[in-house]
């Protein structure tokens, strides 16, 4: 699923070459400006990778009336600019489309970043109709996605300037993580997270709303949501987990989190809460089954950092490779950070 | 330490300094943890680190090391990569 379109400016988003246009910079391409607005309305982000001075990016923001989630103007390789944008926004290559009129630039990006969808400007209007670019936004979080990434930009700029520890910075931002039982109103967002999350997703497969509804009604399952806010803005529902709470211990069937919550203490808080809630219900056995794929490495790093230990799970032929992460017996029960609120 | 192992450790230190945006990695002791309170490498930084190690040395830590024990410290990471690049012909 494409989450971000990265635009070249000269003869792509702009009808002309910025530095060769004298006092009157080129206008925004009518057709592509329309595609940009349409995709933004579906919750897709926009960014700029252009061989131009920084003013060109500012001009493009002014001319389109769109606040871009990231802007890389400079003279290096386009693939390097795209990698910087992916790191800034927490995206993997297969969530990115790149549009450029220059065939050589497109070839360079295709070669260096084979996962990126590379398009010529004339191909974009049709490509925007492909399922890869997603359906119209259905949830509040999806509609506000562009705004949320702008808040993220502001937060990262402050984090760079801030000298203290990560915990201090989260407090300084007045981070609030809220863990609550899921309700029927959360179903569309839970489904959306199951489709859109990859780096922090323990199963890597879509879960339909009907299935979440069934789990909500099941006495043997717990569906919990995690919401996030700080003084930069309210991110809404950014993560969730599904836990089978049988007598043999707690089995975490699904753990997922939006990558925009990365680095903000959310997954750590959720893992501590699961441990403590299991303990409170009389079980110290907590197991998280997690598929092993190249995309969910961040989740596996978070599990390892939280003290969970893995072993390969038995599986049938053709089943995805899976490991079960367990909390070691006898390990101390961690405290919940003070910025986490638990609603019963 | 052989010259190659020293080079490898130096390369990994530079990579970590780039990823964390903090030159502390260049001079930290080998037992400094990479995650959390050590160098403060986060999940995304960790993923970029593993991707870069795979590209440079052909060692796919994410695929081979389920517990990611190799990310415990600068020293364990260097030892892990070094052991797997020393004999490229070894059976996997």
mmCIF file of N, CA, C and O in Angstrom, chain B:
data_model
loop_
_atom_site.group_PDB
_atom_site.id
_atom_site.type_symbol
_atom_site.label_atom_id
_atom_site.label_comp_id
_atom_site.label_asym_id
_atom_site.label_seq_id
_atom_site.Cartn_x
_atom_site.Cartn_y
_atom_site.Cartn_z
ATOM 1 N N UNK B 1 43.524 -8.243 18.874
ATOM 2 C CA UNK B 1 42.522 -8.026 17.806
ATOM 3 C C UNK B 1 43.246 -7.896 16.470
ATOM 4 O O UNK B 1 44.241 -7.185 16.356
ATOM 5 N N UNK B 2 42.800 -8.606 15.456
ATOM 6 C CA UNK B 2 43.440 -8.492 14.145
ATOM 7 C C UNK B 2 43.073 -7.160 13.516
ATOM 8 O O UNK B 2 42.129 -6.492 13.950
ATOM 9 N N UNK B 3 43.837 -6.793 12.474
ATOM 10 C CA UNK B 3 43.566 -5.519 11.799
ATOM 11 C C UNK B 3 42.143 -5.512 11.237
ATOM 12 O O UNK B 3 41.433 -4.523 11.345
ATOM 13 N N UNK B 4 41.717 -6.652 10.678
ATOM 14 C CA UNK B 4 40.380 -6.709 10.088
ATOM 15 C C UNK B 4 39.288 -6.489 11.128
ATOM 16 O O UNK B 4 38.329 -5.766 10.894
ATOM 17 N N UNK B 5 39.474 -7.125 12.310
ATOM 18 C CA UNK B 5 38.468 -6.992 13.362
ATOM 19 C C UNK B 5 38.401 -5.541 13.848
ATOM 20 O O UNK B 5 37.321 -5.015 14.123
ATOM 21 N N UNK B 6 39.583 -4.891 13.946
ATOM 22 C CA UNK B 6 39.606 -3.487 14.370
ATOM 23 C C UNK B 6 38.907 -2.610 13.339
ATOM 24 O O UNK B 6 38.150 -1.699 13.690
ATOM 25 N N UNK B 7 39.152 -2.886 12.046
ATOM 26 C CA UNK B 7 38.491 -2.127 10.977
ATOM 27 C C UNK B 7 36.978 -2.293 11.067
ATOM 28 O O UNK B 7 36.226 -1.343 10.939
ATOM 29 N N UNK B 8 36.566 -3.542 11.282
ATOM 30 C CA UNK B 8 35.140 -3.844 11.341
ATOM 31 C C UNK B 8 34.490 -3.086 12.509
ATOM 32 O O UNK B 8 33.460 -2.435 12.350
ATOM 33 N N UNK B 9 35.129 -3.157 13.682
ATOM 34 C CA UNK B 9 34.585 -2.456 14.843
ATOM 35 C C UNK B 9 34.508 -0.953 14.572
ATOM 36 O O UNK B 9 33.512 -0.307 14.894
ATOM 37 N N UNK B 10 35.559 -0.411 13.939
ATOM 38 C CA UNK B 10 35.561 1.022 13.607
ATOM 39 C C UNK B 10 34.434 1.374 12.648
ATOM 40 O O UNK B 10 33.739 2.383 12.832
ATOM 41 N N UNK B 11 34.234 0.536 11.628
ATOM 42 C CA UNK B 11 33.147 0.779 10.665
ATOM 43 C C UNK B 11 31.790 0.760 11.369
ATOM 44 O O UNK B 11 30.932 1.593 11.105
ATOM 45 N N UNK B 12 31.621 -0.234 12.253
ATOM 46 C CA UNK B 12 30.333 -0.350 12.954
ATOM 47 C C UNK B 12 30.116 0.856 13.875
ATOM 48 O O UNK B 12 29.004 1.370 13.982
ATOM 49 N N UNK B 13 31.183 1.321 14.523
ATOM 50 C CA UNK B 13 31.064 2.508 15.389
ATOM 51 C C UNK B 13 30.623 3.730 14.582
ATOM 52 O O UNK B 13 29.767 4.491 15.014
ATOM 53 N N UNK B 14 31.221 3.896 13.385
ATOM 54 C CA UNK B 14 30.851 5.052 12.552
ATOM 55 C C UNK B 14 29.386 4.949 12.104
ATOM 56 O O UNK B 14 28.652 5.925 12.104
ATOM 57 N N UNK B 15 28.993 3.737 11.744
ATOM 58 C CA UNK B 15 27.607 3.515 11.328
ATOM 59 C C UNK B 15 26.641 3.852 12.478
ATOM 60 O O UNK B 15 25.633 4.530 12.304
ATOM 61 N N UNK B 16 26.996 3.389 13.683
ATOM 62 C CA UNK B 16 26.140 3.654 14.854
ATOM 63 C C UNK B 16 26.091 5.148 15.181
ATOM 64 O O UNK B 16 25.039 5.677 15.546
ATOM 65 N N UNK B 17 27.222 5.819 15.027
ATOM 66 C CA UNK B 17 27.245 7.264 15.301
ATOM 67 C C UNK B 17 26.326 7.991 14.316
ATOM 68 O O UNK B 17 25.585 8.901 14.691
ATOM 69 N N UNK B 18 26.367 7.557 13.040
ATOM 70 C CA UNK B 18 25.481 8.160 12.031
ATOM 71 C C UNK B 18 24.018 7.930 12.393
ATOM 72 O O UNK B 18 23.196 8.826 12.291
ATOM 73 N N UNK B 19 23.704 6.686 12.793
ATOM 74 C CA UNK B 19 22.307 6.330 13.028
ATOM 75 C C UNK B 19 21.742 6.993 14.275
ATOM 76 O O UNK B 19 20.560 7.324 14.327
ATOM 77 N N UNK B 20 22.586 7.146 15.304
ATOM 78 C CA UNK B 20 22.072 7.730 16.541
ATOM 79 C C UNK B 20 22.246 9.246 16.532
ATOM 80 O O UNK B 20 21.715 9.938 17.392
ATOM 81 N N UNK B 21 23.011 9.768 15.542
ATOM 82 C CA UNK B 21 23.266 11.196 15.496
ATOM 83 C C UNK B 21 24.110 11.659 16.681
ATOM 84 O O UNK B 21 24.087 12.818 17.068
ATOM 85 N N UNK B 22 24.870 10.718 17.275
ATOM 86 C CA UNK B 22 25.624 11.031 18.485
ATOM 87 C C UNK B 22 27.019 10.424 18.369
ATOM 88 O O UNK B 22 27.161 9.205 18.249
ATOM 89 N N UNK B 23 28.068 11.257 18.385
ATOM 90 C CA UNK B 23 29.422 10.720 18.224
ATOM 91 C C UNK B 23 29.871 9.838 19.388
ATOM 92 O O UNK B 23 30.952 9.251 19.338
ATOM 93 N N UNK B 24 29.051 9.709 20.442
ATOM 94 C CA UNK B 24 29.419 8.871 21.595
ATOM 95 C C UNK B 24 29.808 7.459 21.155
ATOM 96 O O UNK B 24 30.697 6.848 21.757
ATOM 97 N N UNK B 25 29.160 6.937 20.083
ATOM 98 C CA UNK B 25 29.431 5.569 19.638
ATOM 99 C C UNK B 25 30.888 5.385 19.220
ATOM 100 O O UNK B 25 31.423 4.282 19.279
ATOM 101 N N UNK B 26 31.542 6.476 18.801
ATOM 102 C CA UNK B 26 32.907 6.352 18.294
ATOM 103 C C UNK B 26 33.891 5.972 19.394
ATOM 104 O O UNK B 26 34.865 5.273 19.154
ATOM 105 N N UNK B 27 33.621 6.429 20.645
ATOM 106 C CA UNK B 27 34.585 6.179 21.713
ATOM 107 C C UNK B 27 34.049 5.320 22.851
ATOM 108 O O UNK B 27 34.757 5.077 23.823
ATOM 109 N N UNK B 28 32.807 4.838 22.732
ATOM 110 C CA UNK B 28 32.202 4.087 23.846
ATOM 111 C C UNK B 28 32.882 2.723 24.001
ATOM 112 O O UNK B 28 33.321 2.140 23.010
ATOM 113 N N UNK B 29 32.964 2.189 25.231
ATOM 114 C CA UNK B 29 33.561 0.859 25.427
ATOM 115 C C UNK B 29 32.783 -0.214 24.667
ATOM 116 O O UNK B 29 31.579 -0.042 24.419
ATOM 117 N N UNK B 30 33.463 -1.326 24.310
ATOM 118 C CA UNK B 30 32.805 -2.368 23.507
ATOM 119 C C UNK B 30 31.578 -2.982 24.189
ATOM 120 O O UNK B 30 30.701 -3.498 23.503
ATOM 121 N N UNK B 31 31.502 -2.895 25.523
ATOM 122 C CA UNK B 31 30.339 -3.512 26.184
ATOM 123 C C UNK B 31 29.162 -2.532 26.311
ATOM 124 O O UNK B 31 28.185 -2.816 26.996
ATOM 125 N N UNK B 32 29.239 -1.381 25.637
ATOM 126 C CA UNK B 32 28.119 -0.438 25.690
ATOM 127 C C UNK B 32 26.906 -1.021 24.965
ATOM 128 O O UNK B 32 27.010 -1.412 23.800
ATOM 129 N N UNK B 33 25.742 -1.109 25.635
ATOM 130 C CA UNK B 33 24.553 -1.633 24.948
ATOM 131 C C UNK B 33 24.136 -0.715 23.787
ATOM 132 O O UNK B 33 24.341 0.499 23.857
ATOM 133 N N UNK B 34 23.565 -1.314 22.752
ATOM 134 C CA UNK B 34 23.137 -0.500 21.604
ATOM 135 C C UNK B 34 21.750 0.089 21.831
ATOM 136 O O UNK B 34 21.467 1.208 21.417
ATOM 137 N N UNK B 35 20.884 -0.705 22.458
ATOM 138 C CA UNK B 35 19.486 -0.286 22.592
ATOM 139 C C UNK B 35 19.301 0.481 23.888
ATOM 140 O O UNK B 35 20.160 0.460 24.779
ATOM 141 N N UNK B 36 18.138 1.146 23.961
ATOM 142 C CA UNK B 36 17.727 1.759 25.226
ATOM 143 C C UNK B 36 18.777 2.686 25.832
ATOM 144 O O UNK B 36 19.279 3.572 25.203
ATOM 145 N N UNK B 37 19.152 2.404 27.113
ATOM 146 C CA UNK B 37 19.997 3.323 27.862
ATOM 147 C C UNK B 37 21.441 3.385 27.376
ATOM 148 O O UNK B 37 22.197 4.237 27.793
ATOM 149 N N UNK B 38 21.815 2.446 26.504
ATOM 150 C CA UNK B 38 23.182 2.469 25.995
ATOM 151 C C UNK B 38 23.338 3.583 24.986
ATOM 152 O O UNK B 38 23.364 4.760 25.331
ATOM 153 N N UNK B 39 23.419 3.197 23.695
ATOM 154 C CA UNK B 39 23.567 4.220 22.653
ATOM 155 C C UNK B 39 22.212 4.804 22.249
ATOM 156 O O UNK B 39 22.156 5.712 21.432
ATOM 157 N N UNK B 40 21.135 4.248 22.794
ATOM 158 C CA UNK B 40 19.813 4.810 22.506
ATOM 159 C C UNK B 40 19.317 4.508 21.101
ATOM 160 O O UNK B 40 18.483 5.228 20.561
ATOM 161 N N UNK B 41 19.834 3.430 20.504
ATOM 162 C CA UNK B 41 19.358 3.040 19.173
ATOM 163 C C UNK B 41 17.894 2.628 19.287
ATOM 164 O O UNK B 41 17.550 1.809 20.136
ATOM 165 N N UNK B 42 17.015 3.194 18.460
ATOM 166 C CA UNK B 42 15.605 2.809 18.538
ATOM 167 C C UNK B 42 15.310 1.743 17.479
ATOM 168 O O UNK B 42 16.192 1.295 16.759
ATOM 169 N N UNK B 43 14.030 1.341 17.431
ATOM 170 C CA UNK B 43 13.661 0.241 16.532
ATOM 171 C C UNK B 43 13.969 0.557 15.077
ATOM 172 O O UNK B 43 14.466 -0.287 14.336
ATOM 173 N N UNK B 44 13.670 1.801 14.673
ATOM 174 C CA UNK B 44 13.904 2.170 13.276
ATOM 175 C C UNK B 44 15.402 2.203 12.992
ATOM 176 O O UNK B 44 15.864 1.681 11.980
ATOM 177 N N UNK B 45 16.172 2.795 13.918
ATOM 178 C CA UNK B 45 17.625 2.829 13.765
ATOM 179 C C UNK B 45 18.179 1.411 13.683
ATOM 180 O O UNK B 45 19.077 1.127 12.893
ATOM 181 N N UNK B 46 17.610 0.511 14.507
ATOM 182 C CA UNK B 46 18.053 -0.876 14.512
ATOM 183 C C UNK B 46 17.801 -1.534 13.169
ATOM 184 O O UNK B 46 18.633 -2.282 12.654
ATOM 185 N N UNK B 47 16.641 -1.215 12.569
ATOM 186 C CA UNK B 47 16.327 -1.826 11.279
ATOM 187 C C UNK B 47 17.293 -1.316 10.201
ATOM 188 O O UNK B 47 17.776 -2.090 9.376
ATOM 189 N N UNK B 48 17.572 -0.001 10.229
ATOM 190 C CA UNK B 48 18.501 0.552 9.230
ATOM 191 C C UNK B 48 19.890 -0.062 9.426
ATOM 192 O O UNK B 48 20.574 -0.417 8.472
ATOM 193 N N UNK B 49 20.285 -0.239 10.696
ATOM 194 C CA UNK B 49 21.581 -0.864 11.005
ATOM 195 C C UNK B 49 21.665 -2.265 10.393
ATOM 196 O O UNK B 49 22.641 -2.606 9.723
ATOM 197 N N UNK B 50 20.617 -3.073 10.608
ATOM 198 C CA UNK B 50 20.642 -4.447 10.099
ATOM 199 C C UNK B 50 20.644 -4.468 8.570
ATOM 200 O O UNK B 50 21.303 -5.304 7.954
ATOM 201 N N UNK B 51 19.899 -3.525 7.958
ATOM 202 C CA UNK B 51 19.861 -3.444 6.496
ATOM 203 C C UNK B 51 21.249 -3.096 5.953
ATOM 204 O O UNK B 51 21.725 -3.674 4.975
ATOM 205 N N UNK B 52 21.904 -2.160 6.613
ATOM 206 C CA UNK B 52 23.218 -1.713 6.157
ATOM 207 C C UNK B 52 24.264 -2.826 6.359
ATOM 208 O O UNK B 52 25.138 -3.020 5.511
ATOM 209 N N UNK B 53 24.162 -3.558 7.471
ATOM 210 C CA UNK B 53 25.105 -4.666 7.711
ATOM 211 C C UNK B 53 24.922 -5.762 6.653
ATOM 212 O O UNK B 53 25.879 -6.315 6.135
ATOM 213 N N UNK B 54 23.673 -6.005 6.294
ATOM 214 C CA UNK B 54 23.412 -7.016 5.263
ATOM 215 C C UNK B 54 24.016 -6.565 3.925
ATOM 216 O O UNK B 54 24.618 -7.354 3.208
ATOM 217 N N UNK B 55 23.866 -5.266 3.620
ATOM 218 C CA UNK B 55 24.375 -4.737 2.355
ATOM 219 C C UNK B 55 25.913 -4.781 2.333
ATOM 220 O O UNK B 55 26.515 -5.203 1.355
ATOM 221 N N UNK B 56 26.537 -4.349 3.442
ATOM 222 C CA UNK B 56 27.993 -4.250 3.449
ATOM 223 C C UNK B 56 28.690 -5.595 3.597
ATOM 224 O O UNK B 56 29.725 -5.838 2.991
ATOM 225 N N UNK B 57 28.155 -6.459 4.490
ATOM 226 C CA UNK B 57 28.893 -7.675 4.846
ATOM 227 C C UNK B 57 28.173 -8.949 4.424
ATOM 228 O O UNK B 57 28.702 -10.044 4.608
ATOM 229 N N UNK B 58 26.959 -8.823 3.903
ATOM 230 C CA UNK B 58 26.213 -10.020 3.504
ATOM 231 C C UNK B 58 25.738 -10.853 4.681
ATOM 232 O O UNK B 58 25.443 -12.038 4.533
ATOM 233 N N UNK B 59 25.673 -10.267 5.869
ATOM 234 C CA UNK B 59 25.227 -11.011 7.056
ATOM 235 C C UNK B 59 23.795 -10.580 7.389
ATOM 236 O O UNK B 59 23.550 -9.407 7.677
ATOM 237 N N UNK B 60 22.862 -11.537 7.302
ATOM 238 C CA UNK B 60 21.451 -11.200 7.502
ATOM 239 C C UNK B 60 21.046 -11.512 8.949
ATOM 240 O O UNK B 60 20.493 -12.565 9.244
ATOM 241 N N UNK B 61 21.370 -10.582 9.840
ATOM 242 C CA UNK B 61 21.117 -10.792 11.269
ATOM 243 C C UNK B 61 19.626 -10.981 11.540
ATOM 244 O O UNK B 61 19.223 -11.839 12.320
ATOM 245 N N UNK B 62 18.785 -10.184 10.862
ATOM 246 C CA UNK B 62 17.338 -10.246 11.107
ATOM 247 C C UNK B 62 16.794 -11.635 10.819
ATOM 248 O O UNK B 62 15.826 -12.075 11.426
ATOM 249 N N UNK B 63 17.431 -12.321 9.868
ATOM 250 C CA UNK B 63 16.951 -13.640 9.486
ATOM 251 C C UNK B 63 17.552 -14.733 10.360
ATOM 252 O O UNK B 63 16.916 -15.748 10.619
ATOM 253 N N UNK B 64 18.805 -14.532 10.819
ATOM 254 C CA UNK B 64 19.528 -15.615 11.501
ATOM 255 C C UNK B 64 19.424 -15.563 13.016
ATOM 256 O O UNK B 64 19.492 -16.582 13.687
ATOM 257 N N UNK B 65 19.319 -14.356 13.566
ATOM 258 C CA UNK B 65 19.438 -14.191 15.022
ATOM 259 C C UNK B 65 18.079 -13.770 15.582
ATOM 260 O O UNK B 65 17.790 -12.592 15.740
ATOM 261 N N UNK B 66 17.231 -14.777 15.876
ATOM 262 C CA UNK B 66 15.854 -14.495 16.306
ATOM 263 C C UNK B 66 15.787 -13.568 17.513
ATOM 264 O O UNK B 66 14.940 -12.699 17.605
ATOM 265 N N UNK B 67 16.690 -13.802 18.466
ATOM 266 C CA UNK B 67 16.646 -13.007 19.698
ATOM 267 C C UNK B 67 17.399 -11.691 19.571
ATOM 268 O O UNK B 67 17.396 -10.892 20.494
ATOM 269 N N UNK B 68 18.063 -11.508 18.434
ATOM 270 C CA UNK B 68 18.843 -10.299 18.204
ATOM 271 C C UNK B 68 19.843 -10.067 19.340
ATOM 272 O O UNK B 68 20.116 -8.947 19.735
ATOM 273 N N UNK B 69 20.390 -11.190 19.859
ATOM 274 C CA UNK B 69 21.414 -11.087 20.908
ATOM 275 C C UNK B 69 22.631 -10.329 20.408
ATOM 276 O O UNK B 69 23.359 -9.724 21.187
ATOM 277 N N UNK B 70 22.844 -10.393 19.084
ATOM 278 C CA UNK B 70 24.003 -9.703 18.516
ATOM 279 C C UNK B 70 23.913 -8.194 18.735
ATOM 280 O O UNK B 70 24.914 -7.495 18.676
ATOM 281 N N UNK B 71 22.697 -7.679 18.987
ATOM 282 C CA UNK B 71 22.548 -6.237 19.207
ATOM 283 C C UNK B 71 22.781 -5.851 20.669
ATOM 284 O O UNK B 71 22.545 -4.716 21.055
ATOM 285 N N UNK B 72 23.258 -6.791 21.490
ATOM 286 C CA UNK B 72 23.452 -6.487 22.909
ATOM 287 C C UNK B 72 24.439 -5.337 23.095
ATOM 288 O O UNK B 72 24.202 -4.435 23.889
ATOM 289 N N UNK B 73 25.555 -5.361 22.374
ATOM 290 C CA UNK B 73 26.564 -4.316 22.560
ATOM 291 C C UNK B 73 27.382 -4.157 21.277
ATOM 292 O O UNK B 73 27.272 -4.967 20.355
ATOM 293 N N UNK B 74 28.241 -3.128 21.255
ATOM 294 C CA UNK B 74 29.129 -2.935 20.109
ATOM 295 C C UNK B 74 29.976 -4.187 19.912
ATOM 296 O O UNK B 74 30.162 -4.670 18.798
ATOM 297 N N UNK B 75 30.482 -4.749 21.036
ATOM 298 C CA UNK B 75 31.350 -5.928 20.971
ATOM 299 C C UNK B 75 30.641 -7.161 20.434
ATOM 300 O O UNK B 75 31.189 -7.875 19.585
ATOM 301 N N UNK B 76 29.410 -7.425 20.905
ATOM 302 C CA UNK B 76 28.704 -8.625 20.434
ATOM 303 C C UNK B 76 28.362 -8.489 18.946
ATOM 304 O O UNK B 76 28.406 -9.464 18.201
ATOM 305 N N UNK B 77 28.040 -7.268 18.525
ATOM 306 C CA UNK B 77 27.699 -7.052 17.113
ATOM 307 C C UNK B 77 28.923 -7.300 16.234
ATOM 308 O O UNK B 77 28.856 -8.010 15.220
ATOM 309 N N UNK B 78 30.063 -6.737 16.642
ATOM 310 C CA UNK B 78 31.295 -6.916 15.863
ATOM 311 C C UNK B 78 31.679 -8.394 15.818
ATOM 312 O O UNK B 78 32.054 -8.917 14.767
ATOM 313 N N UNK B 79 31.527 -9.097 16.963
ATOM 314 C CA UNK B 79 31.890 -10.522 17.008
ATOM 315 C C UNK B 79 30.983 -11.338 16.095
ATOM 316 O O UNK B 79 31.435 -12.234 15.382
ATOM 317 N N UNK B 80 29.679 -10.991 16.103
ATOM 318 C CA UNK B 80 28.717 -11.736 15.289
ATOM 319 C C UNK B 80 29.053 -11.585 13.804
ATOM 320 O O UNK B 80 29.122 -12.567 13.057
ATOM 321 N N UNK B 81 29.259 -10.330 13.381
ATOM 322 C CA UNK B 81 29.540 -10.079 11.961
ATOM 323 C C UNK B 81 30.883 -10.691 11.588
ATOM 324 O O UNK B 81 31.022 -11.333 10.540
ATOM 325 N N UNK B 82 31.857 -10.539 12.471
ATOM 326 C CA UNK B 82 33.198 -11.053 12.199
ATOM 327 C C UNK B 82 33.175 -12.573 12.029
ATOM 328 O O UNK B 82 33.773 -13.120 11.102
ATOM 329 N N UNK B 83 32.455 -13.276 12.915
ATOM 330 C CA UNK B 83 32.402 -14.738 12.841
ATOM 331 C C UNK B 83 31.768 -15.198 11.537
ATOM 332 O O UNK B 83 32.110 -16.256 11.018
ATOM 333 N N UNK B 84 30.846 -14.415 11.009
ATOM 334 C CA UNK B 84 30.144 -14.846 9.798
ATOM 335 C C UNK B 84 30.781 -14.351 8.509
ATOM 336 O O UNK B 84 30.373 -14.750 7.430
ATOM 337 N N UNK B 85 31.754 -13.459 8.627
ATOM 338 C CA UNK B 85 32.436 -13.017 7.412
ATOM 339 C C UNK B 85 33.819 -13.666 7.314
ATOM 340 O O UNK B 85 34.445 -13.631 6.274
ATOM 341 N N UNK B 86 34.298 -14.273 8.434
ATOM 342 C CA UNK B 86 35.647 -14.838 8.447
ATOM 343 C C UNK B 86 35.777 -15.976 7.443
ATOM 344 O O UNK B 86 36.763 -16.086 6.734
ATOM 345 N N UNK B 87 34.751 -16.811 7.356
ATOM 346 C CA UNK B 87 34.797 -17.959 6.463
ATOM 347 C C UNK B 87 33.533 -17.987 5.611
ATOM 348 O O UNK B 87 32.555 -18.628 5.965
ATOM 349 N N UNK B 88 33.571 -17.266 4.476
ATOM 350 C CA UNK B 88 32.346 -17.153 3.673
ATOM 351 C C UNK B 88 31.891 -18.505 3.127
ATOM 352 O O UNK B 88 30.737 -18.649 2.755
ATOM 353 N N UNK B 89 32.794 -19.505 3.116
ATOM 354 C CA UNK B 89 32.421 -20.789 2.535
ATOM 355 C C UNK B 89 31.751 -21.729 3.521
ATOM 356 O O UNK B 89 31.328 -22.809 3.158
ATOM 357 N N UNK B 90 31.629 -21.279 4.781
ATOM 358 C CA UNK B 90 31.094 -22.211 5.778
ATOM 359 C C UNK B 90 29.629 -22.535 5.463
ATOM 360 O O UNK B 90 28.907 -21.679 4.952
ATOM 361 N N UNK B 91 29.210 -23.784 5.755
ATOM 362 C CA UNK B 91 27.811 -24.127 5.473
ATOM 363 C C UNK B 91 26.865 -23.348 6.383
ATOM 364 O O UNK B 91 27.211 -23.094 7.533
ATOM 365 N N UNK B 92 25.716 -22.981 5.857
ATOM 366 C CA UNK B 92 24.760 -22.202 6.664
ATOM 367 C C UNK B 92 23.603 -23.089 7.048
ATOM 368 O O UNK B 92 23.209 -23.922 6.283
#
